[in-house]
CSV table of C-alpha atoms and ligand atoms in Angstrom, one decimal:
chain,number,residue,atom,x,y,z
P,1,MET,CA,-116.6,-24.8,-5.7
P,2,VAL,CA,-117.3,-22.8,-8.0
P,3,ASN,CA,-115.8,-22.2,-12.3
P,4,ARG,CA,-113.5,-19.7,-13.2
P,5,SER,CA,-115.9,-18.7,-16.2
P,6,ASP,CA,-119.3,-19.0,-14.0
P,7,ILE,CA,-118.4,-16.0,-12.0
P,8,HIS,CA,-120.5,-13.3,-13.6
P,9,ASN,CA,-120.9,-10.9,-10.8
P,10,ILE,CA,-118.6,-10.1,-7.8
P,11,ILE,CA,-119.8,-7.9,-4.6
P,12,VAL,CA,-116.9,-5.8,-2.8
P,13,ALA,CA,-118.1,-4.4,0.5
P,14,GLY,CA,-115.8,-2.8,3.2
P,15,LYS,CA,-115.7,0.7,5.3
P,16,SER,CA,-114.9,3.4,3.1
P,17,GLY,CA,-111.4,3.8,2.7
P,18,ALA,CA,-110.9,0.2,3.5
P,19,GLY,CA,-108.9,-0.6,0.8
P,20,LYS,CA,-111.1,-1.6,-1.5
P,21,GLN,CA,-109.7,0.1,-5.1
P,22,PRO,CA,-106.7,-2.0,-5.2
P,23,ARG,CA,-108.5,-5.0,-4.9
P,24,ILE,CA,-111.1,-4.6,-7.4
P,25,ASP,CA,-108.6,-3.8,-9.6
P,26,VAL,CA,-107.3,-6.8,-9.2
P,27,LEU,CA,-110.9,-8.7,-9.5
P,28,VAL,CA,-111.5,-6.8,-12.5
P,29,ASN,CA,-108.1,-7.7,-14.1
P,30,GLU,CA,-108.4,-11.8,-12.8
P,31,PHE,CA,-112.3,-12.0,-14.0
P,32,GLY,CA,-112.6,-9.3,-17.1
P,33,LEU,CA,-115.3,-7.4,-15.5
P,34,THR,CA,-116.1,-3.8,-15.1
P,35,GLN,CA,-116.3,-1.9,-12.3
P,36,LEU,CA,-119.9,-0.4,-11.3
P,37,SER,CA,-119.5,2.1,-8.5
P,38,THR,CA,-122.6,4.2,-6.3
P,39,GLY,CA,-120.5,6.3,-5.3
P,40,ASN,CA,-118.6,7.4,-8.3
P,41,ILE,CA,-122.4,7.5,-10.1
P,42,PHE,CA,-123.0,9.8,-8.1
P,43,ARG,CA,-120.4,11.9,-7.4
P,44,GLU,CA,-120.8,11.8,-11.8
P,45,TYR,CA,-123.5,13.4,-11.4
P,46,VAL,CA,-122.7,16.3,-8.3
P,47,GLY,CA,-120.3,17.3,-11.1
P,48,ALA,CA,-123.1,17.9,-13.4
P,49,PHE,CA,-124.9,20.2,-10.5
P,50,ASP,CA,-121.7,21.9,-9.7
P,51,ALA,CA,-121.3,22.5,-13.3
P,52,SER,CA,-124.9,23.9,-14.4
P,53,GLY,CA,-123.8,26.9,-11.3
P,54,PHE,CA,-127.1,26.9,-9.8
P,55,LYS,CA,-126.7,28.3,-6.4
P,56,GLY,CA,-129.1,28.2,-3.7
P,57,ASP,CA,-129.4,26.7,-0.1
P,58,LEU,CA,-130.0,22.8,-0.5
P,59,GLU,CA,-131.6,22.4,2.8
P,60,GLY,CA,-134.0,24.7,1.9
P,61,PHE,CA,-135.5,21.7,-0.7
P,62,PHE,CA,-134.8,18.7,2.3
P,63,ASP,CA,-137.5,18.1,4.4
P,64,GLU,CA,-136.5,17.1,8.1
P,65,ILE,CA,-139.6,16.4,9.4
P,66,ASN,CA,-140.6,13.5,6.8
P,67,ASP,CA,-137.2,12.8,5.9
P,68,THR,CA,-137.4,13.5,2.5
P,69,PHE,CA,-136.7,15.9,-0.5
P,70,ILE,CA,-139.3,18.2,-1.1
P,71,LYS,CA,-141.7,16.8,-4.5
P,72,ASP,CA,-139.2,17.2,-7.8
P,73,GLU,CA,-141.7,19.2,-9.8
P,74,TYR,CA,-140.8,22.1,-7.2
P,75,ILE,CA,-137.5,21.6,-6.8
P,76,GLU,CA,-137.2,21.9,-10.6
P,77,LYS,CA,-139.5,25.2,-10.8
P,78,ALA,CA,-136.2,26.1,-8.4
P,79,ILE,CA,-134.1,25.0,-10.6
P,80,ARG,CA,-135.6,26.6,-14.3
P,81,GLU,CA,-135.4,29.8,-12.9
P,82,GLN,CA,-132.3,30.1,-11.9
P,83,LEU,CA,-131.5,28.1,-14.6
P,84,PRO,CA,-134.0,28.8,-18.0
P,85,ASP,CA,-131.8,27.5,-21.0
P,86,LEU,CA,-130.3,24.6,-19.3
P,87,GLU,CA,-131.3,21.4,-22.1
P,88,HIS,CA,-131.2,18.3,-19.1
P,89,ILE,CA,-132.4,18.8,-16.0
P,90,ARG,CA,-132.3,15.7,-14.5
P,91,PRO,CA,-128.2,15.1,-13.8
P,92,VAL,CA,-128.5,18.5,-12.2
P,93,LEU,CA,-131.7,17.3,-9.6
P,94,LEU,CA,-129.7,13.4,-8.8
P,95,GLY,CA,-126.8,16.0,-8.0
P,96,LEU,CA,-128.3,17.9,-6.1
P,97,LYS,CA,-130.8,15.3,-4.2
P,98,ALA,CA,-126.9,13.2,-3.7
P,99,LYS,CA,-124.7,16.4,-3.2
P,100,TYR,CA,-126.9,16.9,-0.4
P,101,PHE,CA,-126.3,13.4,1.5
P,102,MET,CA,-122.4,13.2,0.4
P,103,ASN,CA,-122.3,16.4,2.0
P,104,LEU,CA,-123.7,15.4,5.3
P,105,GLY,CA,-121.1,12.5,5.7
P,106,ARG,CA,-124.5,10.6,4.9
P,107,PHE,CA,-126.2,7.8,2.8
P,108,VAL,CA,-128.3,8.3,-0.4
P,109,PRO,CA,-131.9,7.4,0.0
P,110,ASP,CA,-132.1,4.0,-1.0
P,111,ARG,CA,-135.2,4.8,-3.7
P,112,THR,CA,-132.7,6.8,-5.5
P,113,THR,CA,-129.7,4.4,-5.0
P,114,ASN,CA,-131.2,1.7,-5.7
P,115,GLU,CA,-133.2,3.3,-9.4
P,116,LEU,CA,-130.1,4.3,-10.4
P,117,PHE,CA,-127.9,1.1,-9.7
P,118,SER,CA,-130.9,-0.9,-11.4
P,119,GLU,CA,-130.4,1.9,-14.5
P,120,TYR,CA,-126.3,1.1,-15.1
P,121,PHE,CA,-126.9,-2.2,-13.9
P,122,SER,CA,-129.2,-3.6,-16.8
P,123,LYS,CA,-127.4,-1.4,-19.4
P,124,GLY,CA,-124.8,-3.9,-19.2
P,125,GLY,CA,-127.0,-6.9,-19.1
P,126,TYR,CA,-127.1,-7.4,-15.2
P,127,LYS,CA,-123.9,-9.5,-15.5
P,128,GLY,CA,-120.3,-9.0,-15.6
P,129,PHE,CA,-119.5,-6.5,-12.8
P,130,VAL,CA,-117.6,-6.1,-9.7
P,131,LEU,CA,-120.1,-3.9,-7.1
P,132,ASP,CA,-118.2,-1.4,-5.5
P,133,GLY,CA,-119.9,0.5,-3.1
P,134,TYR,CA,-123.7,-1.2,-3.6
P,135,PRO,CA,-125.7,-2.3,-1.7
P,136,ARG,CA,-125.1,-1.1,1.5
P,137,THR,CA,-128.6,-1.3,2.8
P,138,PRO,CA,-130.5,-4.6,3.7
P,139,GLU,CA,-133.1,-2.8,1.7
P,140,GLN,CA,-130.6,-2.3,-1.0
P,141,ALA,CA,-129.5,-5.9,-1.1
P,142,GLN,CA,-133.1,-7.5,-1.1
P,143,PHE,CA,-133.6,-4.8,-4.0
P,144,LEU,CA,-130.4,-6.2,-5.9
P,145,LEU,CA,-131.6,-9.9,-5.1
P,146,ASP,CA,-134.9,-9.1,-6.4
P,147,LEU,CA,-133.1,-7.6,-9.6
P,148,CYS,CA,-131.1,-10.6,-10.0
P,149,SER,CA,-133.4,-13.4,-10.1
P,150,GLY,CA,-136.1,-10.9,-11.8
P,151,ASN,CA,-133.4,-11.2,-15.1
P,152,ASP,CA,-131.6,-14.6,-14.1
P,153,THR,CA,-128.5,-13.6,-12.9
P,154,GLY,CA,-126.9,-13.5,-9.9
P,155,MET,CA,-124.4,-12.4,-6.9
P,156,ASP,CA,-121.4,-15.7,-6.9
P,157,LEU,CA,-118.8,-14.1,-4.7
P,158,ILE,CA,-119.1,-11.2,-2.1
P,159,VAL,CA,-114.9,-9.7,-1.3
P,160,VAL,CA,-115.5,-8.1,1.9
P,161,VAL,CA,-111.9,-5.9,2.1
P,162,ASN,CA,-111.0,-5.6,6.1
P,163,ASN,CA,-109.5,-3.1,7.9
P,164,SER,CA,-109.2,-1.0,11.6
P,165,ASP,CA,-111.4,2.0,11.9
P,166,LYS,CA,-107.9,3.9,13.1
P,167,LEU,CA,-106.2,3.6,10.1
P,168,ILE,CA,-109.0,4.2,8.0
P,169,ILE,CA,-108.7,7.6,8.9
P,170,ASP,CA,-105.1,8.5,9.2
P,171,ARG,CA,-105.8,6.5,5.4
P,172,THR,CA,-108.1,8.4,4.3
P,173,ILE,CA,-107.6,11.9,5.3
P,174,GLY,CA,-104.9,11.3,2.4
P,175,ARG,CA,-106.8,9.8,0.1
P,176,ARG,CA,-106.2,12.1,-3.5
P,177,ILE,CA,-108.7,11.0,-6.1
P,178,CYS,CA,-108.3,12.0,-10.5
P,179,PRO,CA,-111.6,13.9,-10.8
P,180,SER,CA,-111.3,12.2,-14.6
P,181,CYS,CA,-110.0,9.2,-15.0
P,182,LYS,CA,-110.8,8.2,-11.1
P,183,LYS,CA,-107.5,6.8,-10.2
P,184,VAL,CA,-107.4,6.8,-6.3
P,185,TYR,CA,-103.7,7.9,-4.5
P,186,HIS,CA,-102.8,8.8,-1.6
P,187,VAL,CA,-100.0,11.2,-0.6
P,188,GLU,CA,-97.8,9.0,1.6
P,189,PHE,CA,-98.4,4.7,0.4
P,190,LYS,CA,-99.1,5.7,-2.8
P,191,PRO,CA,-98.7,8.9,-5.1
P,192,SER,CA,-98.5,9.6,-8.0
P,193,ALA,CA,-94.7,10.2,-9.7
P,194,ASP,CA,-94.7,13.9,-9.2
P,195,GLY,CA,-97.6,13.8,-6.6
P,196,ILE,CA,-99.7,16.5,-8.2
P,197,HIS,CA,-101.1,14.8,-11.0
P,198,CYS,CA,-102.4,11.9,-12.5
P,199,ASP,CA,-99.8,9.3,-14.1
P,200,GLU,CA,-102.6,7.6,-16.4
P,201,CYS,CA,-103.9,11.4,-17.6
P,202,GLY,CA,-102.4,13.9,-16.4
P,203,THR,CA,-105.2,15.7,-14.3
P,204,GLU,CA,-104.6,17.5,-11.4
P,205,LEU,CA,-105.4,15.5,-8.2
P,206,VAL,CA,-107.7,16.4,-5.6
P,207,GLN,CA,-109.5,15.1,-1.9
P,208,ARG,CA,-113.0,14.5,-2.0
P,209,SER,CA,-114.2,17.2,-0.5
P,210,ASP,CA,-116.4,14.2,1.7
P,211,ASP,CA,-112.7,13.0,3.2
P,212,THR,CA,-112.8,15.0,6.5
P,213,VAL,CA,-112.2,13.1,9.5
P,214,GLU,CA,-115.8,14.6,10.7
P,215,ARG,CA,-117.4,12.5,7.4
P,216,ILE,CA,-115.3,9.5,7.9
P,217,GLN,CA,-116.6,8.6,11.3
P,218,MET,CA,-120.4,9.0,10.0
P,219,ARG,CA,-119.6,6.7,7.1
P,220,LEU,CA,-117.5,4.3,9.4
P,221,VAL,CA,-121.3,4.6,12.0
P,222,GLU,CA,-123.3,4.2,8.5
P,223,PHE,CA,-120.9,1.2,7.6
P,224,TYR,CA,-121.6,-1.2,11.5
P,225,ASP,CA,-125.7,0.2,10.9
P,226,LYS,CA,-125.8,-0.8,7.5
P,227,VAL,CA,-123.7,-2.8,5.3
P,228,ILE,CA,-123.3,-5.0,8.0
P,229,PRO,CA,-126.6,-6.0,8.1
P,230,ALA,CA,-126.9,-5.7,4.2
P,231,LEU,CA,-123.9,-8.5,4.0
P,232,ASP,CA,-125.5,-10.9,6.1
P,233,VAL,CA,-129.5,-10.2,4.0
P,234,LEU,CA,-127.3,-11.4,1.1
P,235,GLU,CA,-124.8,-14.1,3.1
P,236,LYS,CA,-128.2,-15.9,4.1
P,237,THR,CA,-128.8,-16.8,1.0
P,238,GLY,CA,-125.7,-18.3,0.7
P,239,ILE,CA,-123.0,-16.4,-1.6
P,240,PRO,CA,-119.7,-17.3,-0.8
P,241,VAL,CA,-117.6,-14.8,1.1
P,242,VAL,CA,-113.8,-14.5,1.4
P,243,THR,CA,-112.3,-11.4,3.5
P,244,VAL,CA,-109.0,-10.8,2.5
P,245,GLU,CA,-107.1,-7.8,4.4
P,246,GLY,CA,-106.5,-4.1,3.5
P,247,ASN,CA,-103.6,-3.0,4.8
P,248,LEU,CA,-100.4,-4.8,3.7
P,249,GLU,CA,-96.7,-4.3,5.0
P,250,VAL,CA,-95.4,-4.5,1.8
P,251,PHE,CA,-98.0,-2.8,-0.2
P,252,THR,CA,-96.8,-4.2,-4.1
P,253,GLU,CA,-99.3,-4.8,-7.1
P,254,GLU,CA,-98.2,-8.7,-7.3
P,255,ASN,CA,-98.5,-8.7,-3.2
P,256,VAL,CA,-102.4,-7.2,-3.0
P,257,ARG,CA,-103.0,-9.6,-6.1
P,258,ARG,CA,-101.5,-12.8,-4.2
P,259,SER,CA,-103.9,-11.6,-0.9
P,260,VAL,CA,-107.2,-11.5,-2.7
P,261,MET,CA,-106.5,-14.6,-5.0
P,262,GLU,CA,-105.4,-16.5,-2.1
P,263,GLN,CA,-108.4,-16.2,-0.6
P,264,ILE,CA,-110.6,-16.5,-3.7
P,265,GLU,CA,-108.9,-20.0,-5.3
P,266,PRO,CA,-109.4,-22.6,-2.9
P,267,LEU,CA,-113.3,-21.8,-3.7
P,268,LEU,CA,-112.5,-22.1,-7.6
P,269,GLU,CA,-112.6,-25.5,-9.2
G,301,AMP,P1,-117.8,6.2,-2.2
G,301,AMP,O1,-117.1,6.8,-2.9
G,301,AMP,O2,-118.5,4.5,-2.1
G,301,AMP,O3,-117.5,6.2,-0.8
G,301,AMP,O4,-119.3,6.8,-1.5
G,301,AMP,C1,-119.9,8.4,-0.8
G,301,AMP,C2,-121.0,8.4,-1.1
G,301,AMP,O5,-121.9,8.7,-2.2
G,301,AMP,C3,-121.4,8.0,0.1
G,301,AMP,O6,-121.2,8.0,1.7
G,301,AMP,C4,-123.6,7.9,0.1
G,301,AMP,O7,-123.0,9.4,0.3
G,301,AMP,C5,-122.5,8.2,-1.4
G,301,AMP,N1,-122.8,6.4,-1.5
G,301,AMP,C6,-122.5,6.4,-2.7
G,301,AMP,N2,-123.0,4.4,-2.2
G,301,AMP,C7,-124.1,4.1,-2.0
G,301,AMP,C8,-125.1,3.1,-1.4
G,301,AMP,N3,-125.6,2.2,-2.1
G,301,AMP,N4,-126.3,4.3,-0.6
G,301,AMP,C9,-126.6,4.8,-0.5
G,301,AMP,N5,-125.1,6.4,-0.4
G,301,AMP,C10,-124.2,5.8,-1.3
């Protein structure tokens, strides 16, 4: 049994498109936590890269034989040649690397992901987060456990959002996101009021460039190959795991809240 006030960090896991966001919203409200999403962080850096106006063939920077990027200094040199007045190169460099993998529907390598994650996790004092989309590999899971034990914190709960591959494909194709405040909609299941703009901030909604059938299938393969083993690593340390249904017959805020809390409440004192 866990005391409600002892829940400092929660991991939310599930296939990309399983319906994690509405469950995360519930956890953020119920436990007073902040969402920390590696996918959103990467998208922000990709935004910085796109905004820089750099034009070039991203594949040219990746060494397929050794499965790694060429040295940062060479990539930076190429960026500087095109954009001599660029003020901050790091976000553009990170965005370039993230974009290369996201475009392929592949995971960003562990080293880059862990580095970025720990930067954001430490900014919040290692406490008070709902982790979304991290950890996604056994190496990331181990990195997280080490980071927590080195900073006197831990993961108190894992919430797995469950959904079938077929439904995920149908849902993801219709997903729309607000590029500004990151709110997530669906053309059929959760449209915005006018179907075009974000209800919260009025920005025009967009489809994620990685929300195509081919990319979704790639991400499902990554889930079975890497995320499931990552969850095993965490579960073995005794972190409690609950599974919540990602597909509800009647999708209302209250139904989502209840479906999440019904699973968690038996664990609470
Ligand atoms: P998401 O929005 O969580 O589906 O993430 C979008 C993309 O960002 C993924 O398909 C990956 O390319 C990348 N990404 C996000 N989180 C991670 C992670 N923990 N490890 C590796 N790549 C990630």
